[in-house]
Amino acid sequence: MTAQPVLIGPVPLLYVQSISMTEGYQIQRISDSRFSQAIAPTRKAIAVEATLLGPERLVLKKSLEALALSSRLLVATAARTLAVTGIPVVCGLTISLDMQITDLRFSQSVQKRDALDVSISLEHVPRSNTTALIGEIADLALAAGTAIVGGPAAPSAVPAVPSVPL
């Protein structure tokens, strides 16, 4: 079984260590009542921790930096679809359109000279009601497809390590 890449715009991240999504909701008190209800999502954020490996790691780094530095106008000249939808994030957790990179951190260590660790924070920045609706439909389709095709996740193999008696 091969792992599917996480796509941040056109950039494939093949070695993702973790991905998390946070959603916030606006709570409104129902008039003349003691009850409240969630009326609208107010915030969606995605955090990705990944490793960039191999000779293309610096190209992937520059691609992520270009996405992060791009304003809406610059993105419009670079890619027409991003002018309408923002940066799409496609992974097993969600399909989210209209995302913008808010924080990008790279690190390298002596132990991993041929790799870069990257932390990416993205925030939902809606461009239009149409793209918000398309994104929600795509996310629902992902959930429905996973429920139909999926099953329980295969357990990770943990290698047996011989123990040394003390």
GROMACS .gro file of N, CA and C in nm:
model
  498
    1MET      N    1   0.085  -0.117   0.000
    1MET     CA    2   0.000   0.000   0.000
    1MET      C    3   0.090   0.124   0.000
    2THR      N    4   0.068   0.214  -0.095
    2THR     CA    5   0.150   0.335  -0.102
    2THR      C    6   0.072   0.451  -0.043
    3ALA      N    7   0.144   0.542   0.021
    3ALA     CA    8   0.081   0.659   0.080
    3ALA      C    9   0.053   0.761  -0.029
    4GLN      N   10  -0.063   0.825  -0.019
    4GLN     CA   11  -0.098   0.930  -0.113
    4GLN      C   12  -0.032   1.060  -0.068
    5PRO      N   13   0.015   1.140  -0.162
    5PRO     CA   14   0.077   1.266  -0.122
    5PRO      C   15  -0.028   1.366  -0.073
    6VAL      N   16   0.017   1.459   0.008
    6VAL     CA   17  -0.065   1.573   0.046
    6VAL      C   18  -0.029   1.682  -0.053
    7LEU      N   19  -0.130   1.740  -0.117
    7LEU     CA   20  -0.105   1.846  -0.214
    7LEU      C   21  -0.135   1.981  -0.151
    8ILE      N   22  -0.036   2.068  -0.150
    8ILE     CA   23  -0.053   2.207  -0.110
    8ILE      C   24  -0.041   2.285  -0.240
    9GLY      N   25  -0.155   2.323  -0.298
    9GLY     CA   26  -0.152   2.379  -0.433
    9GLY      C   27  -0.094   2.274  -0.526
   10PRO      N   28   0.004   2.311  -0.608
   10PRO     CA   29   0.065   2.214  -0.698
   10PRO      C   30   0.183   2.138  -0.637
   11VAL      N   31   0.213   2.162  -0.510
   11VAL     CA   32   0.331   2.104  -0.446
   11VAL      C   33   0.293   1.973  -0.376
   12PRO      N   34   0.350   1.859  -0.421
   12PRO     CA   35   0.322   1.732  -0.354
   12PRO      C   36   0.416   1.710  -0.236
   13LEU      N   37   0.360   1.682  -0.121
   13LEU     CA   38   0.440   1.647  -0.003
   13LEU      C   39   0.425   1.496   0.016
   14LEU      N   40   0.532   1.424  -0.009
   14LEU     CA   41   0.527   1.277  -0.007
   14LEU      C   42   0.551   1.217   0.131
   15TYR      N   43   0.621   1.289   0.218
   15TYR     CA   44   0.659   1.234   0.348
   15TYR      C   45   0.600   1.320   0.459
   16VAL      N   46   0.469   1.311   0.475
   16VAL     CA   47   0.398   1.389   0.576
   16VAL      C   48   0.400   1.313   0.708
   17GLN      N   49   0.446   1.381   0.812
   17GLN     CA   50   0.452   1.320   0.945
   17GLN      C   51   0.319   1.335   1.018
   18SER      N   52   0.256   1.452   1.003
   18SER     CA   53   0.125   1.473   1.065
   18SER      C   54   0.052   1.586   0.995
   19ILE      N   55  -0.079   1.581   1.006
   19ILE     CA   56  -0.164   1.687   0.953
   19ILE      C   57  -0.281   1.702   1.049
   20SER      N   58  -0.315   1.825   1.081
   20SER     CA   59  -0.430   1.849   1.170
   20SER      C   60  -0.511   1.965   1.117
   21MET      N   61  -0.640   1.961   1.148
   21MET     CA   62  -0.731   2.065   1.103
   21MET      C   63  -0.810   2.115   1.223
   22THR      N   64  -0.822   2.246   1.233
   22THR     CA   65  -0.898   2.310   1.340
   22THR      C   66  -1.010   2.390   1.276
   23GLU      N   67  -1.131   2.374   1.327
   23GLU     CA   68  -1.244   2.451   1.278
   23GLU      C   69  -1.310   2.524   1.394
   24GLY      N   70  -1.346   2.649   1.371
   24GLY     CA   71  -1.415   2.729   1.472
   24GLY      C   72  -1.553   2.766   1.421
   25TYR      N   73  -1.647   2.786   1.512
   25TYR     CA   74  -1.784   2.815   1.473
   25TYR      C   75  -1.838   2.934   1.551
   26GLN      N   76  -1.918   3.017   1.484
   26GLN     CA   77  -1.980   3.131   1.548
   26GLN      C   78  -2.106   3.083   1.620
   27ILE      N   79  -2.116   3.119   1.748
   27ILE     CA   80  -2.232   3.081   1.828
   27ILE      C   81  -2.321   3.203   1.845
   28GLN      N   82  -2.448   3.187   1.818
   28GLN     CA   83  -2.544   3.297   1.826
   28GLN      C   84  -2.658   3.257   1.919
   29ARG      N   85  -2.694   3.347   2.006
   29ARG     CA   86  -2.807   3.324   2.096
   29ARG      C   87  -2.937   3.338   2.017
   30ILE      N   88  -3.027   3.244   2.036
   30ILE     CA   89  -3.157   3.249   1.969
   30ILE      C   90  -3.240   3.355   2.042
   31SER      N   91  -3.295   3.451   1.966
   31SER     CA   92  -3.366   3.564   2.029
   31SER      C   93  -3.480   3.515   2.117
   32ASP      N   94  -3.497   3.585   2.230
   32ASP     CA   95  -3.600   3.555   2.329
   32ASP      C   96  -3.595   3.410   2.378
   33SER      N   97  -3.473   3.357   2.386
   33SER     CA   98  -3.456   3.219   2.431
   33SER      C   99  -3.326   3.208   2.510
   34ARG      N  100  -3.316   3.104   2.589
   34ARG     CA  101  -3.191   3.081   2.661
   34ARG      C  102  -3.099   2.988   2.583
   35PHE      N  103  -3.139   2.949   2.464
   35PHE     CA  104  -3.061   2.857   2.382
   35PHE      C  105  -2.972   2.933   2.284
   36SER      N  106  -2.862   2.868   2.248
   36SER     CA  107  -2.770   2.919   2.147
   36SER      C  108  -2.746   2.811   2.044
   37GLN      N  109  -2.701   2.853   1.927
   37GLN     CA  110  -2.670   2.755   1.823
   37GLN      C  111  -2.552   2.802   1.741
   38ALA      N  112  -2.481   2.706   1.682
   38ALA     CA  113  -2.372   2.738   1.590
   38ALA      C  114  -2.435   2.776   1.457
   39ILE      N  115  -2.406   2.898   1.409
   39ILE     CA  116  -2.472   2.943   1.287
   39ILE      C  117  -2.381   2.943   1.165
   40ALA      N  118  -2.251   2.954   1.187
   40ALA     CA  119  -2.162   2.958   1.071
   40ALA      C  120  -2.020   2.925   1.112
   41PRO      N  121  -1.950   2.855   1.024
   41PRO     CA  122  -1.807   2.834   1.051
   41PRO      C  123  -1.735   2.970   1.043
   42THR      N  124  -1.645   2.996   1.135
   42THR     CA  125  -1.574   3.123   1.133
   42THR      C  126  -1.426   3.108   1.105
   43ARG      N  127  -1.370   2.990   1.127
   43ARG     CA  128  -1.227   2.973   1.108
   43ARG      C  129  -1.197   2.828   1.074
   44LYS      N  130  -1.109   2.812   0.977
   44LYS     CA  131  -1.057   2.678   0.945
   44LYS      C  132  -0.906   2.694   0.928
   45ALA      N  133  -0.832   2.612   0.998
   45ALA     CA  134  -0.686   2.615   0.988
   45ALA      C  135  -0.634   2.473   0.972
   46ILE      N  136  -0.530   2.459   0.893
   46ILE     CA  137  -0.466   2.329   0.870
   46ILE      C  138  -0.318   2.344   0.902
   47ALA      N  139  -0.264   2.247   0.975
   47ALA     CA  140  -0.121   2.243   1.008
   47ALA      C  141  -0.063   2.114   0.952
   48VAL      N  142   0.049   2.126   0.882
   48VAL     CA  143   0.114   2.010   0.820
   48VAL      C  144   0.260   2.006   0.863
   49GLU      N  145   0.304   1.888   0.906
   49GLU     CA  146   0.445   1.863   0.937
   49GLU      C  147   0.492   1.758   0.836
   50ALA      N  148   0.597   1.791   0.760
   50ALA     CA  149   0.644   1.700   0.657
   50ALA      C  150   0.796   1.706   0.646
   51THR      N  151   0.849   1.611   0.572
   51THR     CA  152   0.993   1.607   0.543
   51THR      C  153   1.011   1.612   0.392
   52LEU      N  154   1.099   1.699   0.347
   52LEU     CA  155   1.133   1.708   0.206
   52LEU      C  156   1.265   1.634   0.187
   53LEU      N  157   1.262   1.531   0.102
   53LEU     CA  158   1.379   1.445   0.083
   53LEU      C  159   1.431   1.452  -0.059
   54GLY      N  160   1.555   1.413  -0.075
   54GLY     CA  161   1.613   1.395  -0.207
   54GLY      C  162   1.659   1.524  -0.272
   55PRO      N  163   1.707   1.510  -0.395
   55PRO     CA  164   1.763   1.626  -0.464
   55PRO      C  165   1.659   1.734  -0.496
   56GLU      N  166   1.532   1.699  -0.501
   56GLU     CA  167   1.428   1.798  -0.532
   56GLU      C  168   1.379   1.873  -0.408
   57ARG      N  169   1.437   1.848  -0.291
   57ARG     CA  170   1.390   1.912  -0.168
   57ARG      C  171   1.398   2.064  -0.174
   58LEU      N  172   1.503   2.118  -0.236
   58LEU     CA  173   1.517   2.264  -0.245
   58LEU      C  174   1.418   2.324  -0.345
   59VAL      N  175   1.384   2.249  -0.449
   59VAL     CA  176   1.283   2.295  -0.544
   59VAL      C  177   1.146   2.299  -0.475
   60LEU      N  178   1.115   2.196  -0.396
   60LEU     CA  179   0.989   2.195  -0.321
   60LEU      C  180   0.987   2.309  -0.219
   61LYS      N  181   1.099   2.336  -0.155
   61LYS     CA  182   1.108   2.446  -0.059
   61LYS      C  183   1.076   2.579  -0.128
   62LYS      N  184   1.139   2.603  -0.242
   62LYS     CA  185   1.114   2.728  -0.316
   62LYS      C  186   0.969   2.737  -0.365
   63SER      N  187   0.911   2.625  -0.404
   63SER     CA  188   0.772   2.624  -0.448
   63SER      C  189   0.678   2.662  -0.333
   64LEU      N  190   0.704   2.608  -0.214
   64LEU     CA  191   0.623   2.643  -0.097
   64LEU      C  192   0.641   2.791  -0.060
   65GLU      N  193   0.765   2.840  -0.069
   65GLU     CA  194   0.789   2.981  -0.040
   65GLU      C  195   0.716   3.072  -0.139
   66ALA      N  196   0.715   3.033  -0.267
   66ALA     CA  197   0.644   3.112  -0.368
   66ALA      C  198   0.494   3.116  -0.339
   67LEU      N  199   0.438   3.002  -0.299
   67LEU     CA  200   0.296   3.000  -0.263
   67LEU      C  201   0.268   3.089  -0.143
   68ALA      N  202   0.357   3.085  -0.044
   68ALA     CA  203   0.337   3.164   0.077
   68ALA      C  204   0.351   3.314   0.050
   69LEU      N  205   0.440   3.353  -0.038
   69LEU     CA  206   0.464   3.494  -0.067
   69LEU      C  207   0.363   3.555  -0.163
   70SER      N  208   0.292   3.470  -0.231
   70SER     CA  209   0.200   3.518  -0.334
   70SER      C  210   0.078   3.586  -0.273
   71SER      N  211   0.058   3.708  -0.311
   71SER     CA  212  -0.068   3.774  -0.275
   71SER      C  213  -0.172   3.727  -0.376
   72ARG      N  214  -0.294   3.766  -0.356
   72ARG     CA  215  -0.400   3.724  -0.448
   72ARG      C  216  -0.371   3.772  -0.590
   73LEU      N  217  -0.317   3.892  -0.603
   73LEU     CA  218  -0.286   3.946  -0.735
   73LEU      C  219  -0.173   3.869  -0.801
   74LEU      N  220  -0.066   3.839  -0.725
   74LEU     CA  221   0.046   3.763  -0.780
   74LEU      C  222   0.004   3.623  -0.818
   75VAL      N  223  -0.080   3.563  -0.735
   75VAL     CA  224  -0.130   3.429  -0.766
   75VAL      C  225  -0.212   3.432  -0.894
   76ALA      N  226  -0.287   3.540  -0.913
   76ALA     CA  227  -0.371   3.552  -1.032
   76ALA      C  228  -0.286   3.552  -1.159
   77THR      N  229  -0.169   3.615  -1.154
   77THR     CA  230  -0.084   3.615  -1.272
   77THR      C  231  -0.011   3.482  -1.289
   78ALA      N  232   0.014   3.412  -1.179
   78ALA     CA  233   0.089   3.287  -1.185
   78ALA      C  234   0.000   3.169  -1.227
   79ALA      N  235  -0.120   3.166  -1.175
   79ALA     CA  236  -0.210   3.053  -1.205
   79ALA      C  237  -0.354   3.101  -1.197
   80ARG      N  238  -0.422   3.096  -1.306
   80ARG     CA  239  -0.559   3.149  -1.312
   80ARG      C  240  -0.654   3.079  -1.213
   81THR      N  241  -0.638   2.949  -1.192
   81THR     CA  242  -0.728   2.880  -1.099
   81THR      C  243  -0.708   2.927  -0.956
   82LEU      N  244  -0.584   2.961  -0.918
   82LEU     CA  245  -0.561   3.006  -0.782
   82LEU      C  246  -0.619   3.145  -0.758
   83ALA      N  247  -0.638   3.224  -0.864
   83ALA     CA  248  -0.698   3.356  -0.849
   83ALA      C  249  -0.843   3.344  -0.804
   84VAL      N  250  -0.906   3.237  -0.842
   84VAL     CA  251  -1.046   3.215  -0.809
   84VAL      C  252  -1.061   3.139  -0.677
   85THR      N  253  -0.973   3.042  -0.651
   85THR     CA  254  -0.994   2.953  -0.539
   85THR      C  255  -0.895   2.965  -0.425
   86GLY      N  256  -0.787   3.037  -0.438
   86GLY     CA  257  -0.685   3.035  -0.335
   86GLY      C  258  -0.602   2.908  -0.350
   87ILE      N  259  -0.534   2.869  -0.243
   87ILE     CA  260  -0.450   2.750  -0.248
   87ILE      C  261  -0.532   2.629  -0.204
   88PRO      N  262  -0.549   2.529  -0.293
   88PRO     CA  263  -0.621   2.409  -0.251
   88PRO      C  264  -0.530   2.316  -0.171
   89VAL      N  265  -0.587   2.251  -0.070
   89VAL     CA  266  -0.517   2.149   0.007
   89VAL      C  267  -0.596   2.020  -0.011
   90VAL      N  268  -0.529   1.918  -0.063
   90VAL     CA  269  -0.594   1.790  -0.089
   90VAL      C  270  -0.518   1.682  -0.014
   91CYS      N  271  -0.588   1.612   0.075
   91CYS     CA  272  -0.526   1.504   0.152
   91CYS      C  273  -0.636   1.409   0.197
   92GLY      N  274  -0.600   1.307   0.271
   92GLY     CA  275  -0.697   1.211   0.320
   92GLY      C  276  -0.789   1.268   0.426
   93LEU      N  277  -0.753   1.378   0.487
   93LEU     CA  278  -0.832   1.441   0.592
   93LEU      C  279  -0.938   1.535   0.536
   94THR      N  280  -0.904   1.606   0.429
   94THR     CA  281  -0.994   1.708   0.377
   94THR      C  282  -0.955   1.748   0.235
   95ILE      N  283  -1.051   1.806   0.166
   95ILE     CA  284  -1.024   1.881   0.044
   95ILE      C  285  -1.070   2.022   0.078
   96SER      N  286  -0.977   2.113   0.088
   96SER     CA  287  -1.008   2.250   0.128
   96SER      C  288  -0.956   2.348   0.024
   97LEU      N  289  -1.046   2.424  -0.032
   97LEU     CA  290  -1.009   2.529  -0.125
   97LEU      C  291  -0.992   2.658  -0.046
   98ASP      N  292  -0.947   2.762  -0.111
   98ASP     CA  293  -0.940   2.895  -0.051
   98ASP      C  294  -0.847   2.901   0.070
   99MET      N  295  -0.739   2.828   0.070
   99MET     CA  296  -0.644   2.832   0.181
   99MET      C  297  -0.530   2.928   0.147
  100GLN      N  298  -0.469   2.984   0.250
  100GLN     CA  299  -0.353   3.071   0.234
  100GLN      C  300  -0.250   3.031   0.338
  101ILE      N  301  -0.125   3.024   0.299
  101ILE     CA  302  -0.018   2.990   0.393
  101ILE      C  303   0.007   3.109   0.484
  102THR      N  304  -0.001   3.086   0.615
  102THR     CA  305   0.021   3.192   0.712
  102THR      C  306   0.154   3.177   0.786
  103ASP      N  307   0.209   3.056   0.788
  103ASP     CA  308   0.335   3.033   0.855
  103ASP      C  309   0.407   2.919   0.785
  104LEU      N  310   0.535   2.937   0.762
  104LEU     CA  311   0.615   2.838   0.692
  104LEU      C  312   0.750   2.832   0.762
  105ARG      N  313   0.786   2.714   0.813
  105ARG     CA  314   0.911   2.699   0.887
  105ARG      C  315   0.988   2.578   0.834
  106PHE      N  316   1.115   2.601   0.803
  106PHE     CA  317   1.203   2.495   0.755
  106PHE      C  318   1.313   2.472   0.857
  107SER      N  319   1.356   2.347   0.872
  107SER     CA  320   1.469   2.319   0.959
  107SER      C  321   1.549   2.203   0.900
  108GLN      N  322   1.677   2.204   0.932
  108GLN     CA  323   1.768   2.099   0.886
  108GLN      C  324   1.860   2.065   1.003
  109SER      N  325   1.899   1.941   1.013
  109SER     CA  326   1.986   1.900   1.123
  109SER      C  327   2.103   1.818   1.070
  110VAL      N  328   2.201   1.801   1.155
  110VAL     CA  329   2.319   1.724   1.119
  110VAL      C  330   2.281   1.579   1.091
  111GLN      N  331   2.183   1.528   1.167
  111GLN     CA  332   2.141   1.388   1.149
  111GLN      C  333   2.072   1.366   1.014
  112LYS      N  334   2.010   1.470   0.961
  112LYS     CA  335   1.938   1.457   0.833
  112LYS      C  336   1.986   1.565   0.737
  113ARG      N  337   2.108   1.549   0.688
  113ARG     CA  338   2.166   1.650   0.598
  113ARG      C  339   2.096   1.654   0.463
  114ASP      N  340   2.043   1.543   0.419
  114ASP     CA  341   1.978   1.537   0.287
  114ASP      C  342   1.827   1.553   0.297
  115ALA      N  343   1.781   1.616   0.404
  115ALA     CA  344   1.637   1.634   0.423
  115ALA      C  345   1.611   1.770   0.488
  116LEU      N  346   1.493   1.822   0.460
  116LEU     CA  347   1.445   1.943   0.525
  116LEU      C  348   1.314   1.910   0.592
  117ASP      N  349   1.299   1.948   0.717
  117ASP     CA  350   1.170   1.937   0.784
  117ASP      C  351   1.095   2.067   0.760
  118VAL      N  352   0.966   2.056   0.732
  118VAL     CA  353   0.885   2.174   0.705
  118VAL      C  354   0.758   2.170   0.789
  119SER      N  355   0.723   2.284   0.844
  119SER     CA  356   0.596   2.303   0.915
  119SER      C  357   0.519   2.409   0.840
  120ILE      N  358   0.396   2.377   0.803
  120ILE     CA  359   0.314   2.470   0.724
  120ILE      C  360   0.183   2.494   0.799
  121SER      N  361   0.148   2.620   0.816
  121SER     CA  362   0.018   2.658   0.872
  121SER      C  363  -0.060   2.728   0.763
  122LEU      N  364  -0.184   2.684   0.744
  122LEU     CA  365  -0.270   2.745   0.643
  122LEU      C  366  -0.400   2.791   0.708
  123GLU      N  367  -0.454   2.899   0.657
  123GLU     CA  368  -0.579   2.956   0.708
  123GLU      C  369  -0.678   2.965   0.592
  124HIS      N  370  -0.804   2.939   0.621
  124HIS     CA  371  -0.909   2.949   0.520
  124HIS      C  372  -0.940   3.096   0.495
  125VAL      N  373  -0.927   3.139   0.369
  125VAL     CA  374  -0.957   3.276   0.329
  125VAL      C  375  -1.055   3.268   0.213
  126PRO      N  376  -1.186   3.268   0.243
  126PRO     CA  377  -1.285   3.248   0.136
  126PRO      C  378  -1.278   3.357   0.030
  127ARG      N  379  -1.282   3.316  -0.095
  127ARG     CA  380  -1.278   3.410  -0.207
  127ARG      C  381  -1.419   3.439  -0.258
  128SER      N  382  -1.506   3.337  -0.256
  128SER     CA  383  -1.643   3.357  -0.302
  128SER      C  384  -1.732   3.248  -0.244
  129ASN      N  385  -1.862   3.270  -0.244
  129ASN     CA  386  -1.957   3.169  -0.196
  129ASN      C  387  -1.954   3.046  -0.285
  130THR      N  388  -1.930   3.065  -0.415
  130THR     CA  389  -1.927   2.952  -0.508
  130THR      C  390  -1.813   2.858  -0.476
  131THR      N  391  -1.693   2.912  -0.456
  131THR     CA  392  -1.580   2.823  -0.426
  131THR      C  393  -1.595   2.761  -0.288
  132ALA      N  394  -1.656   2.832  -0.194
  132ALA     CA  395  -1.681   2.773  -0.062
  132ALA      C  396  -1.774   2.654  -0.076
  133LEU      N  397  -1.878   2.667  -0.157
  133LEU     CA  398  -1.972   2.558  -0.180
  133LEU      C  399  -1.905   2.441  -0.251
  134ILE      N  400  -1.824   2.469  -0.353
  134ILE     CA  401  -1.752   2.364  -0.424
  134ILE      C  402  -1.658   2.289  -0.329
  135GLY      N  403  -1.589   2.364  -0.244
  135GLY     CA  404  -1.499   2.301  -0.147
  135GLY      C  405  -1.573   2.210  -0.051
  136GLU      N  406  -1.690   2.253  -0.003
  136GLU     CA  407  -1.769   2.170   0.088
  136GLU      C  408  -1.821   2.045   0.018
  137ILE      N  409  -1.862   2.058  -0.108
  137ILE     CA  410  -1.909   1.942  -0.184
  137ILE      C  411  -1.794   1.843  -0.205
  138ALA      N  412  -1.675   1.894  -0.238
  138ALA     CA  413  -1.559   1.806  -0.256
  138ALA      C  414  -1.524   1.736  -0.126
  139ASP      N  415  -1.533   1.808  -0.014
  139ASP     CA  416  -1.503   1.749   0.116
  139ASP      C  417  -1.605   1.640   0.151
  140LEU      N  418  -1.733   1.664   0.121
  140LEU     CA  419  -1.837   1.563   0.142
  140LEU      C  420  -1.814   1.440   0.055
  141ALA      N  421  -1.774   1.464  -0.071
  141ALA     CA  422  -1.746   1.352  -0.161
  141ALA      C  423  -1.629   1.269  -0.109
  142LEU      N  424  -1.527   1.335  -0.055
  142LEU     CA  425  -1.414   1.263   0.005
  142LEU      C  426  -1.461   1.177   0.121
  143ALA      N  427  -1.544   1.234   0.208
  143ALA     CA  428  -1.595   1.159   0.323
  143ALA      C  429  -1.680   1.040   0.280
  144ALA      N  430  -1.767   1.063   0.182
  144ALA     CA  431  -1.854   0.955   0.135
  144ALA      C  432  -1.772   0.845   0.066
  145GLY      N  433  -1.675   0.885  -0.015
  145GLY     CA  434  -1.590   0.787  -0.083
  145GLY      C  435  -1.506   0.706   0.014
  146THR      N  436  -1.457   0.770   0.118
  146THR     CA  437  -1.379   0.699   0.219
  146THR      C  438  -1.466   0.600   0.294
  147ALA      N  439  -1.589   0.638   0.324
  147ALA     CA  440  -1.680   0.549   0.396
  147ALA      C  441  -1.715   0.426   0.312
  148ILE      N  442  -1.729   0.445   0.182
  148ILE     CA  443  -1.767   0.334   0.094
  148ILE      C  444  -1.648   0.243   0.066
  149VAL      N  445  -1.536   0.300   0.029
  149VAL     CA  446  -1.419   0.224  -0.012
  149VAL      C  447  -1.337   0.176   0.106
  150GLY      N  448  -1.327   0.262   0.205
  150GLY     CA  449  -1.237   0.236   0.318
  150GLY      C  450  -1.282   0.123   0.406
  151GLY      N  451  -1.226   0.112   0.511
  151GLY     CA  452  -1.249   0.015   0.615
  151GLY      C  453  -1.157   0.055   0.726
  152PRO      N  454  -1.136  -0.030   0.820
  152PRO     CA  455  -1.042   0.008   0.924
  152PRO      C  456  -0.902   0.022   0.867
  153ALA      N  457  -0.827   0.115   0.918
  153ALA     CA  458  -0.690   0.137   0.873
  153ALA      C  459  -0.603   0.018   0.912
  154ALA      N  460  -0.512  -0.015   0.824
  154ALA     CA  461  -0.419  -0.125   0.853
  154ALA      C  462  -0.324  -0.081   0.963
  155PRO      N  463  -0.300  -0.167   1.060
  155PRO     CA  464  -0.208  -0.128   1.168
  155PRO      C  465  -0.067  -0.113   1.116
  156SER      N  466   0.007  -0.023   1.176
  156SER     CA  467   0.147  -0.004   1.139
  156SER      C  468   0.229  -0.119   1.194
  157ALA      N  469   0.325  -0.161   1.115
  157ALA     CA  470   0.414  -0.268   1.160
  157ALA      C  471   0.519  -0.208   1.253
  158VAL      N  472   0.536  -0.268   1.367
  158VAL     CA  473   0.640  -0.225   1.461
  158VAL      C  474   0.745  -0.335   1.462
  159PRO      N  475   0.868  -0.300   1.422
  159PRO     CA  476   0.969  -0.405   1.415
  159PRO      C  477   1.001  -0.458   1.555
  160ALA      N  478   1.020  -0.589   1.559
  160ALA     CA  479   1.056  -0.652   1.685
  160ALA      C  480   1.203  -0.626   1.714
  161VAL      N  481   1.232  -0.584   1.833
  161VAL     CA  482   1.370  -0.557   1.873
  161VAL      C  483   1.404  -0.655   1.983
  162PRO      N  484   1.508  -0.735   1.961
  162PRO     CA  485   1.543  -0.830   2.067
  162PRO      C  486   1.586  -0.755   2.194
  163SER      N  487   1.536  -0.801   2.304
  163SER     CA  488   1.572  -0.736   2.430
  163SER      C  489   1.691  -0.806   2.494
  164VAL      N  490   1.769  -0.727   2.560
  164VAL     CA  491   1.887  -0.778   2.628
  164VAL      C  492   1.855  -0.787   2.775
  165PRO      N  493   1.866  -0.905   2.836
  165PRO     CA  494   1.836  -0.914   2.979
  165PRO      C  495   1.935  -0.833   3.060
  166LEU      N  496   1.884  -0.769   3.164
  166LEU     CA  497   1.969  -0.688   3.252
  166LEU      C  498   2.035  -0.770   3.355
   0.00000   0.00000   0.00000
